[in-house]
Short mmCIF file of N, CA and C in Angstrom, two decimals:
data_model
loop_
_atom_site.label_atom_id
_atom_site.label_comp_id
_atom_site.label_asym_id
_atom_site.label_seq_id
_atom_site.Cartn_x
_atom_site.Cartn_y
_atom_site.Cartn_z
N MET A 4 19.79 61.77 37.72
CA MET A 4 20.43 60.70 36.91
C MET A 4 20.47 59.48 37.73
N THR A 5 19.86 58.44 37.24
CA THR A 5 19.60 57.11 37.86
C THR A 5 20.74 56.19 37.45
N ARG A 6 21.26 55.35 38.58
CA ARG A 6 22.26 54.42 38.27
C ARG A 6 21.71 53.14 38.16
N THR A 7 22.18 52.21 37.25
CA THR A 7 21.95 50.92 37.13
C THR A 7 22.95 50.06 37.75
N TYR A 8 22.37 49.07 38.67
CA TYR A 8 23.43 48.16 39.39
C TYR A 8 23.32 46.80 38.79
N ARG A 9 24.48 46.14 38.41
CA ARG A 9 24.29 44.90 37.76
C ARG A 9 24.92 44.09 38.95
N LEU A 10 24.42 42.88 39.18
CA LEU A 10 24.90 41.96 40.20
C LEU A 10 25.51 40.78 39.41
N ASP A 11 26.63 40.41 39.87
CA ASP A 11 27.31 39.22 39.28
C ASP A 11 26.62 37.94 39.52
N THR A 12 26.82 36.79 39.00
CA THR A 12 26.24 35.45 39.23
C THR A 12 26.44 35.07 40.61
N SER A 13 27.61 35.17 41.23
CA SER A 13 27.77 34.73 42.75
C SER A 13 27.00 35.66 43.63
N THR A 14 26.72 36.76 43.36
CA THR A 14 25.84 37.73 44.27
C THR A 14 24.41 37.26 44.11
N ARG A 15 24.01 36.91 42.93
CA ARG A 15 22.53 36.57 42.84
C ARG A 15 22.35 35.30 43.40
N LEU A 16 23.41 34.29 43.25
CA LEU A 16 23.15 32.89 44.01
C LEU A 16 23.17 33.13 45.55
N ALA A 17 23.97 33.97 45.95
CA ALA A 17 24.02 34.07 47.53
C ALA A 17 22.69 34.74 47.94
N THR A 18 22.26 35.65 47.19
CA THR A 18 21.01 36.27 47.64
C THR A 18 19.91 35.38 47.51
N ALA A 19 19.85 34.46 46.55
CA ALA A 19 18.75 33.39 46.38
C ALA A 19 18.87 32.43 47.61
N MET A 20 20.00 32.03 47.77
CA MET A 20 20.11 31.07 49.09
C MET A 20 19.71 31.66 50.35
N PHE A 21 20.10 32.89 50.53
CA PHE A 21 19.76 33.61 51.77
C PHE A 21 18.22 33.75 51.87
N SER A 22 17.58 34.01 50.78
CA SER A 22 16.13 34.16 50.69
C SER A 22 15.51 32.89 51.11
N ALA A 23 15.98 31.79 50.44
CA ALA A 23 15.42 30.47 50.75
C ALA A 23 15.57 30.11 52.08
N LEU A 24 16.70 30.34 52.71
CA LEU A 24 16.83 30.00 54.18
C LEU A 24 16.05 30.86 55.13
N VAL A 25 15.68 32.14 54.84
CA VAL A 25 14.73 32.98 55.56
C VAL A 25 13.31 32.37 55.40
N ALA A 26 13.04 31.91 54.32
CA ALA A 26 11.61 31.33 53.94
C ALA A 26 11.44 29.97 54.93
N ILE A 27 12.49 29.19 54.80
CA ILE A 27 12.46 27.83 55.33
C ILE A 27 12.33 28.09 57.07
N ALA A 28 13.19 28.99 57.45
CA ALA A 28 13.14 29.30 58.97
C ALA A 28 11.80 29.92 59.46
N ALA A 29 11.12 30.79 58.45
CA ALA A 29 9.85 31.17 58.97
C ALA A 29 8.77 30.18 59.04
N CYS A 30 9.02 29.08 58.24
CA CYS A 30 7.91 27.94 58.03
C CYS A 30 8.09 26.97 59.20
N THR A 31 9.17 27.05 59.94
CA THR A 31 9.55 25.83 61.00
C THR A 31 8.77 26.17 62.30
N GLY A 32 8.13 27.21 62.61
CA GLY A 32 7.64 27.60 63.89
C GLY A 32 8.63 28.22 64.79
N GLY A 33 8.29 28.14 66.06
CA GLY A 33 9.04 28.80 67.11
C GLY A 33 10.11 27.97 67.82
N ALA A 34 10.24 28.31 69.11
CA ALA A 34 11.12 27.57 69.87
C ALA A 34 10.58 26.36 70.42
N PRO A 35 11.36 25.30 70.65
CA PRO A 35 10.96 23.97 70.95
C PRO A 35 10.11 24.11 72.37
N SER A 36 8.99 23.38 72.43
CA SER A 36 8.18 23.33 73.57
C SER A 36 8.99 22.77 74.81
N SER A 37 8.32 23.13 75.94
CA SER A 37 8.98 22.72 77.14
C SER A 37 8.41 21.28 77.53
N ASP A 38 9.35 20.65 78.37
CA ASP A 38 9.00 19.29 78.75
C ASP A 38 7.68 19.21 79.47
N ALA A 39 7.16 20.27 80.01
CA ALA A 39 5.89 20.24 80.83
C ALA A 39 4.62 20.11 79.57
N ASP A 40 4.91 20.53 78.49
CA ASP A 40 4.03 20.38 77.49
C ASP A 40 3.72 18.90 76.90
N THR A 41 4.74 18.11 76.98
CA THR A 41 4.81 16.78 76.32
C THR A 41 4.63 15.89 77.49
N GLY A 42 4.92 16.08 78.56
CA GLY A 42 4.87 15.04 79.64
C GLY A 42 5.95 13.98 79.74
N SER A 43 6.99 14.24 78.93
CA SER A 43 8.15 13.36 78.88
C SER A 43 9.34 14.16 78.79
N PRO A 44 10.48 13.50 79.64
CA PRO A 44 11.64 14.43 79.63
C PRO A 44 12.45 14.35 78.16
N SER A 45 12.15 13.43 77.44
CA SER A 45 12.80 13.31 76.12
C SER A 45 12.19 14.51 75.14
N GLY A 46 10.94 15.00 75.56
CA GLY A 46 10.40 16.05 74.62
C GLY A 46 9.46 15.41 73.60
N ARG A 47 9.26 14.08 73.60
CA ARG A 47 8.26 13.35 72.86
C ARG A 47 7.15 13.15 73.73
N PRO A 48 5.90 13.06 73.16
CA PRO A 48 4.72 12.60 73.94
C PRO A 48 4.96 11.26 74.52
N SER A 49 4.44 10.86 75.56
CA SER A 49 4.50 9.50 76.04
C SER A 49 3.30 8.72 75.80
N HIS A 50 3.51 7.58 75.40
CA HIS A 50 2.33 6.70 75.02
C HIS A 50 2.51 5.40 75.91
N SER A 51 1.22 5.03 76.30
CA SER A 51 1.28 3.74 77.15
C SER A 51 0.01 2.88 76.82
N LEU A 52 0.20 1.72 76.99
CA LEU A 52 -0.96 0.69 76.67
C LEU A 52 -1.82 0.65 78.06
N PRO A 53 -2.99 0.00 77.92
CA PRO A 53 -3.82 -0.13 79.14
C PRO A 53 -3.02 -1.00 80.19
N ALA A 54 -3.15 -0.59 81.31
CA ALA A 54 -2.52 -1.40 82.45
C ALA A 54 -3.20 -2.69 82.67
N ARG A 55 -2.55 -3.68 82.81
CA ARG A 55 -3.20 -5.00 83.16
C ARG A 55 -3.06 -5.42 84.65
N VAL A 56 -4.23 -5.55 85.31
CA VAL A 56 -4.21 -5.77 86.73
C VAL A 56 -4.81 -7.17 86.88
N SER A 57 -4.22 -8.02 87.59
CA SER A 57 -4.70 -9.34 87.71
C SER A 57 -5.60 -9.25 89.05
N PRO A 58 -6.94 -9.37 88.81
CA PRO A 58 -7.85 -9.23 89.99
C PRO A 58 -7.78 -10.60 90.81
N ASP A 59 -8.17 -10.35 92.16
CA ASP A 59 -8.16 -11.50 93.03
C ASP A 59 -9.59 -12.18 92.73
N PRO A 60 -9.55 -13.54 92.33
CA PRO A 60 -10.72 -14.04 91.94
C PRO A 60 -11.79 -14.19 92.99
N SER A 61 -11.29 -14.05 94.23
CA SER A 61 -12.18 -14.23 95.25
C SER A 61 -13.08 -12.94 95.46
N ALA A 62 -12.61 -11.80 95.11
CA ALA A 62 -13.29 -10.55 95.24
C ALA A 62 -13.69 -9.95 94.02
N PRO A 63 -14.99 -10.16 93.60
CA PRO A 63 -15.47 -9.63 92.21
C PRO A 63 -15.33 -8.13 92.27
N VAL A 64 -15.05 -7.58 91.03
CA VAL A 64 -14.87 -6.15 90.93
C VAL A 64 -16.08 -5.62 90.22
N THR A 65 -16.64 -4.60 90.67
CA THR A 65 -17.97 -4.06 90.09
C THR A 65 -17.85 -2.42 90.25
N GLY A 66 -18.63 -1.67 89.46
CA GLY A 66 -18.78 -0.26 89.71
C GLY A 66 -18.22 0.50 88.66
N GLU A 67 -17.31 0.05 87.80
CA GLU A 67 -16.58 0.95 86.85
C GLU A 67 -17.53 0.82 85.53
N VAL A 68 -18.14 -0.39 85.35
CA VAL A 68 -18.87 -0.59 83.97
C VAL A 68 -20.26 -0.34 84.19
N PRO A 69 -20.91 0.49 83.27
CA PRO A 69 -22.39 0.64 83.30
C PRO A 69 -23.16 -0.67 83.44
N ALA A 70 -24.40 -0.40 84.13
CA ALA A 70 -25.20 -1.74 84.31
C ALA A 70 -25.72 -2.21 83.10
N ALA A 71 -25.98 -1.42 82.14
CA ALA A 71 -26.44 -1.77 80.84
C ALA A 71 -25.45 -2.66 80.07
N ILE A 72 -24.14 -2.23 80.10
CA ILE A 72 -23.10 -3.00 79.45
C ILE A 72 -22.95 -4.47 80.12
N VAL A 73 -22.98 -4.51 81.36
CA VAL A 73 -22.93 -5.71 82.21
C VAL A 73 -24.08 -6.68 81.79
N ASP A 74 -25.31 -6.04 81.81
CA ASP A 74 -26.48 -6.95 81.40
C ASP A 74 -26.53 -7.50 80.05
N ALA A 75 -25.95 -6.58 79.18
CA ALA A 75 -25.85 -7.05 77.89
C ALA A 75 -24.93 -8.33 77.57
N ALA A 76 -23.76 -8.12 78.39
CA ALA A 76 -22.82 -9.18 78.22
C ALA A 76 -23.33 -10.51 78.93
N ARG A 77 -24.23 -10.19 79.90
CA ARG A 77 -24.66 -11.49 80.61
C ARG A 77 -25.76 -12.13 79.82
N VAL A 78 -26.49 -11.42 78.82
CA VAL A 78 -27.31 -11.97 77.89
C VAL A 78 -26.54 -12.79 76.85
N LEU A 79 -25.45 -12.26 76.35
CA LEU A 79 -24.60 -13.07 75.52
C LEU A 79 -24.05 -14.29 76.12
N LEU A 80 -23.64 -14.18 77.39
CA LEU A 80 -23.21 -15.42 78.07
C LEU A 80 -24.24 -16.43 78.23
N ALA A 81 -25.56 -16.02 78.40
CA ALA A 81 -26.68 -16.86 78.51
C ALA A 81 -26.96 -17.57 77.19
N ASP A 82 -26.78 -16.89 76.04
CA ASP A 82 -26.78 -17.41 74.86
C ASP A 82 -25.78 -18.64 74.63
N ALA A 83 -24.61 -18.52 75.39
CA ALA A 83 -23.43 -19.35 75.22
C ALA A 83 -23.56 -20.48 76.20
N VAL A 84 -24.02 -20.32 77.35
CA VAL A 84 -24.01 -21.40 78.45
C VAL A 84 -25.31 -21.85 78.86
N GLY A 85 -26.32 -20.99 78.63
CA GLY A 85 -27.63 -21.25 79.06
C GLY A 85 -28.04 -20.14 80.15
N ALA A 86 -29.31 -20.00 80.28
CA ALA A 86 -29.70 -18.98 81.17
C ALA A 86 -29.46 -19.17 82.75
N GLU A 87 -29.66 -20.43 83.18
CA GLU A 87 -29.31 -20.88 84.39
C GLU A 87 -27.87 -20.66 84.79
N ALA A 88 -27.00 -21.25 84.00
CA ALA A 88 -25.60 -21.10 84.27
C ALA A 88 -25.05 -19.59 84.29
N ALA A 89 -25.71 -18.79 83.22
CA ALA A 89 -25.44 -17.38 83.25
C ALA A 89 -25.80 -16.62 84.44
N ALA A 90 -26.89 -16.97 85.10
CA ALA A 90 -27.35 -16.39 86.34
C ALA A 90 -26.54 -16.68 87.45
N ALA A 91 -25.89 -17.80 87.51
CA ALA A 91 -25.00 -18.31 88.55
C ALA A 91 -23.64 -17.85 88.36
N ALA A 92 -23.30 -17.27 87.13
CA ALA A 92 -22.02 -16.84 86.88
C ALA A 92 -21.51 -15.80 87.74
N THR A 93 -20.13 -15.70 88.11
CA THR A 93 -19.59 -14.69 88.85
C THR A 93 -18.85 -13.62 88.02
N LEU A 94 -18.99 -12.43 88.26
CA LEU A 94 -18.42 -11.45 87.48
C LEU A 94 -16.99 -11.23 88.20
N VAL A 95 -15.98 -11.74 87.67
CA VAL A 95 -14.74 -11.47 88.31
C VAL A 95 -13.96 -10.24 87.81
N VAL A 96 -14.11 -9.64 86.80
CA VAL A 96 -13.40 -8.32 86.25
C VAL A 96 -14.61 -7.66 85.69
N ALA A 97 -14.60 -6.42 85.92
CA ALA A 97 -15.43 -5.38 85.43
C ALA A 97 -14.69 -4.16 85.39
N GLU A 98 -13.97 -3.71 84.37
CA GLU A 98 -13.18 -2.54 84.40
C GLU A 98 -13.17 -1.55 83.15
N ALA A 99 -13.04 -0.30 83.36
CA ALA A 99 -12.91 0.57 82.37
C ALA A 99 -11.49 0.54 81.77
N VAL A 100 -11.37 0.47 80.43
CA VAL A 100 -10.05 0.29 79.73
C VAL A 100 -9.98 1.24 78.54
N THR A 101 -8.81 1.76 78.24
CA THR A 101 -8.51 2.41 77.02
C THR A 101 -7.98 1.61 76.12
N TRP A 102 -8.48 1.13 75.05
CA TRP A 102 -7.98 0.00 74.09
C TRP A 102 -7.04 0.79 73.23
N PRO A 103 -6.02 -0.02 72.74
CA PRO A 103 -5.01 0.78 71.73
C PRO A 103 -5.60 0.91 70.38
N ASP A 104 -6.62 0.16 70.00
CA ASP A 104 -7.19 0.34 68.60
C ASP A 104 -8.66 -0.16 68.61
N GLY A 105 -9.28 -0.17 67.58
CA GLY A 105 -10.89 -0.49 67.54
C GLY A 105 -10.92 -2.01 67.68
N SER A 106 -10.00 -2.88 67.82
CA SER A 106 -10.13 -4.37 67.98
C SER A 106 -10.36 -4.58 69.39
N LEU A 107 -10.28 -3.63 70.37
CA LEU A 107 -10.63 -3.69 71.73
C LEU A 107 -9.76 -4.78 72.26
N GLY A 108 -8.43 -4.90 71.80
CA GLY A 108 -7.58 -5.87 72.41
C GLY A 108 -7.81 -7.34 72.07
N CYS A 109 -8.76 -7.51 71.01
CA CYS A 109 -9.07 -8.90 70.58
C CYS A 109 -9.36 -8.96 69.09
N PRO A 110 -8.20 -8.69 68.28
CA PRO A 110 -8.32 -8.72 66.87
C PRO A 110 -8.63 -9.99 66.22
N GLU A 111 -9.46 -9.88 65.28
CA GLU A 111 -9.90 -11.16 64.48
C GLU A 111 -9.12 -11.08 63.14
N PRO A 112 -8.61 -12.28 62.71
CA PRO A 112 -7.99 -12.37 61.39
C PRO A 112 -8.73 -11.76 60.23
N GLY A 113 -8.12 -11.02 59.36
CA GLY A 113 -8.80 -10.52 58.18
C GLY A 113 -9.56 -9.30 58.49
N MET A 114 -9.67 -8.71 59.65
CA MET A 114 -10.44 -7.58 59.97
C MET A 114 -9.64 -6.38 60.06
N LEU A 115 -10.15 -5.29 59.57
CA LEU A 115 -9.47 -3.91 59.86
C LEU A 115 -10.04 -3.10 60.82
N TYR A 116 -9.26 -2.43 61.59
CA TYR A 116 -9.69 -1.70 62.75
C TYR A 116 -9.13 -0.30 62.87
N THR A 117 -10.03 0.68 63.45
CA THR A 117 -9.47 2.02 63.55
C THR A 117 -8.19 2.04 64.44
N GLN A 118 -7.28 2.88 63.99
CA GLN A 118 -6.09 2.93 64.65
C GLN A 118 -6.02 4.20 65.57
N GLN A 119 -6.92 4.22 66.58
CA GLN A 119 -6.84 5.26 67.55
C GLN A 119 -7.32 4.68 68.89
N LEU A 120 -6.94 5.44 69.90
CA LEU A 120 -7.40 4.96 71.25
C LEU A 120 -8.91 4.84 71.38
N VAL A 121 -9.43 3.81 72.02
CA VAL A 121 -10.82 3.66 72.01
C VAL A 121 -11.15 3.29 73.54
N PRO A 122 -11.83 4.37 74.20
CA PRO A 122 -12.35 4.03 75.50
C PRO A 122 -13.32 2.97 75.62
N GLY A 123 -13.36 2.08 76.66
CA GLY A 123 -14.32 0.94 76.69
C GLY A 123 -14.32 0.19 78.01
N TYR A 124 -14.66 -1.04 77.91
CA TYR A 124 -14.77 -1.80 79.11
C TYR A 124 -14.36 -3.29 78.75
N ARG A 125 -13.94 -3.93 79.90
CA ARG A 125 -13.56 -5.22 79.82
C ARG A 125 -14.34 -6.08 81.02
N LEU A 126 -15.08 -7.01 80.55
CA LEU A 126 -15.88 -7.99 81.65
C LEU A 126 -15.36 -9.30 81.58
N VAL A 127 -15.22 -9.94 82.52
CA VAL A 127 -14.87 -11.42 82.60
C VAL A 127 -15.68 -12.18 83.57
N PHE A 128 -16.48 -13.11 83.11
CA PHE A 128 -17.32 -13.92 83.91
C PHE A 128 -16.80 -15.25 84.15
N GLU A 129 -17.15 -15.90 85.25
CA GLU A 129 -16.62 -17.25 85.51
C GLU A 129 -17.72 -18.18 85.67
N VAL A 130 -17.74 -19.13 84.92
CA VAL A 130 -18.84 -20.23 84.92
C VAL A 130 -18.24 -21.57 84.99
N ALA A 131 -18.45 -22.25 86.14
CA ALA A 131 -18.00 -23.66 86.34
C ALA A 131 -16.48 -23.70 86.16
N GLY A 132 -15.80 -22.69 86.42
CA GLY A 132 -14.37 -22.77 86.34
C GLY A 132 -13.79 -22.25 84.85
N ALA A 133 -14.70 -22.02 84.06
CA ALA A 133 -14.31 -21.58 82.74
C ALA A 133 -14.52 -19.79 82.74
N SER A 134 -13.65 -19.34 82.06
CA SER A 134 -13.66 -17.68 81.98
C SER A 134 -14.23 -17.36 80.68
N PHE A 135 -15.06 -16.43 80.62
CA PHE A 135 -15.69 -15.84 79.43
C PHE A 135 -15.35 -14.38 79.41
N ASP A 136 -14.74 -13.92 78.44
CA ASP A 136 -14.17 -12.49 78.32
C ASP A 136 -14.95 -11.70 77.38
N TYR A 137 -15.56 -10.60 77.77
CA TYR A 137 -16.33 -9.66 76.88
C TYR A 137 -15.78 -8.29 76.83
N ARG A 138 -15.66 -7.72 75.72
CA ARG A 138 -15.27 -6.46 75.48
C ARG A 138 -16.15 -5.57 74.95
N ALA A 139 -16.24 -4.20 75.23
CA ALA A 139 -17.12 -3.16 74.69
C ALA A 139 -16.52 -1.92 74.60
N SER A 140 -16.98 -1.10 73.43
CA SER A 140 -16.40 0.30 73.45
C SER A 140 -17.35 1.09 74.33
N GLU A 141 -16.98 2.36 74.62
CA GLU A 141 -17.83 3.15 75.72
C GLU A 141 -19.30 3.19 75.23
N GLY A 142 -19.59 3.33 73.91
CA GLY A 142 -21.06 3.46 73.62
C GLY A 142 -21.60 2.28 72.80
N GLY A 143 -20.61 1.14 72.91
CA GLY A 143 -20.96 0.03 71.90
C GLY A 143 -21.67 -1.06 72.65
N GLU A 144 -21.99 -2.15 71.88
CA GLU A 144 -22.44 -3.50 72.63
C GLU A 144 -21.25 -4.36 72.88
N PRO A 145 -21.32 -5.19 73.89
CA PRO A 145 -20.26 -5.94 74.20
C PRO A 145 -20.24 -7.22 73.13
N ARG A 146 -19.04 -7.67 72.97
CA ARG A 146 -18.84 -8.92 72.21
C ARG A 146 -17.86 -9.81 73.00
N HIS A 147 -18.06 -11.17 72.75
CA HIS A 147 -17.07 -12.23 73.22
C HIS A 147 -15.68 -11.96 72.54
N CYS A 148 -14.67 -12.12 73.47
CA CYS A 148 -13.23 -12.10 73.02
C CYS A 148 -12.82 -13.52 73.13
N ASP A 149 -12.51 -14.26 72.15
CA ASP A 149 -12.08 -15.64 72.09
C ASP A 149 -10.51 -15.54 71.97
N LEU A 150 -9.80 -15.68 72.92
CA LEU A 150 -8.40 -15.61 72.81
C LEU A 150 -7.91 -17.11 73.13
N GLY A 151 -8.59 -17.89 72.65
CA GLY A 151 -8.16 -19.32 72.82
C GLY A 151 -8.82 -20.09 74.04
N GLY A 152 -9.65 -19.41 74.53
CA GLY A 152 -10.44 -20.01 75.67
C GLY A 152 -11.84 -20.49 75.19
N PRO A 153 -12.72 -20.79 76.10
CA PRO A 153 -14.08 -21.31 75.83
C PRO A 153 -14.86 -20.50 74.74
N ARG A 154 -15.59 -21.09 73.74
CA ARG A 154 -16.17 -20.31 72.80
C ARG A 154 -17.52 -19.95 73.45
N ALA A 155 -17.86 -18.60 73.30
CA ALA A 155 -19.07 -18.04 74.08
C ALA A 155 -20.01 -17.45 73.14
N SER A 156 -19.91 -17.53 71.80
CA SER A 156 -20.88 -16.86 70.99
C SER A 156 -20.50 -17.32 69.44
#
């Protein structure tokens, strides 16, 4: 002889709610990760912008930027100030930088840029007291960055 059990409405509702809670708990993952995984005591990943270091103008910086990028930037500089002035220009900054987005720290109005970290380079040449700033992504061509200074391209 088989028995048939009938559940009242409140028991059905409680069973449905319990099942929903179990399903939600199963989808949330495991225990929270340790601080060692995130690099930050708050448990959130830490984000930082590229460090800005003011170089000593009397001591040119070299060695971090591939020679091909430096040469390409010098060609752009020659287009702007002339070959003779570009040959006499001093490279005062040549550094590897991780830019916060595809603008390479030099956004242009009306342009859209990738919103991810972009490894690249920053070069600053000095010509007759004027500074010319060039930026490049790691595998790209340099371009002049006009932040209100002399126009170089």
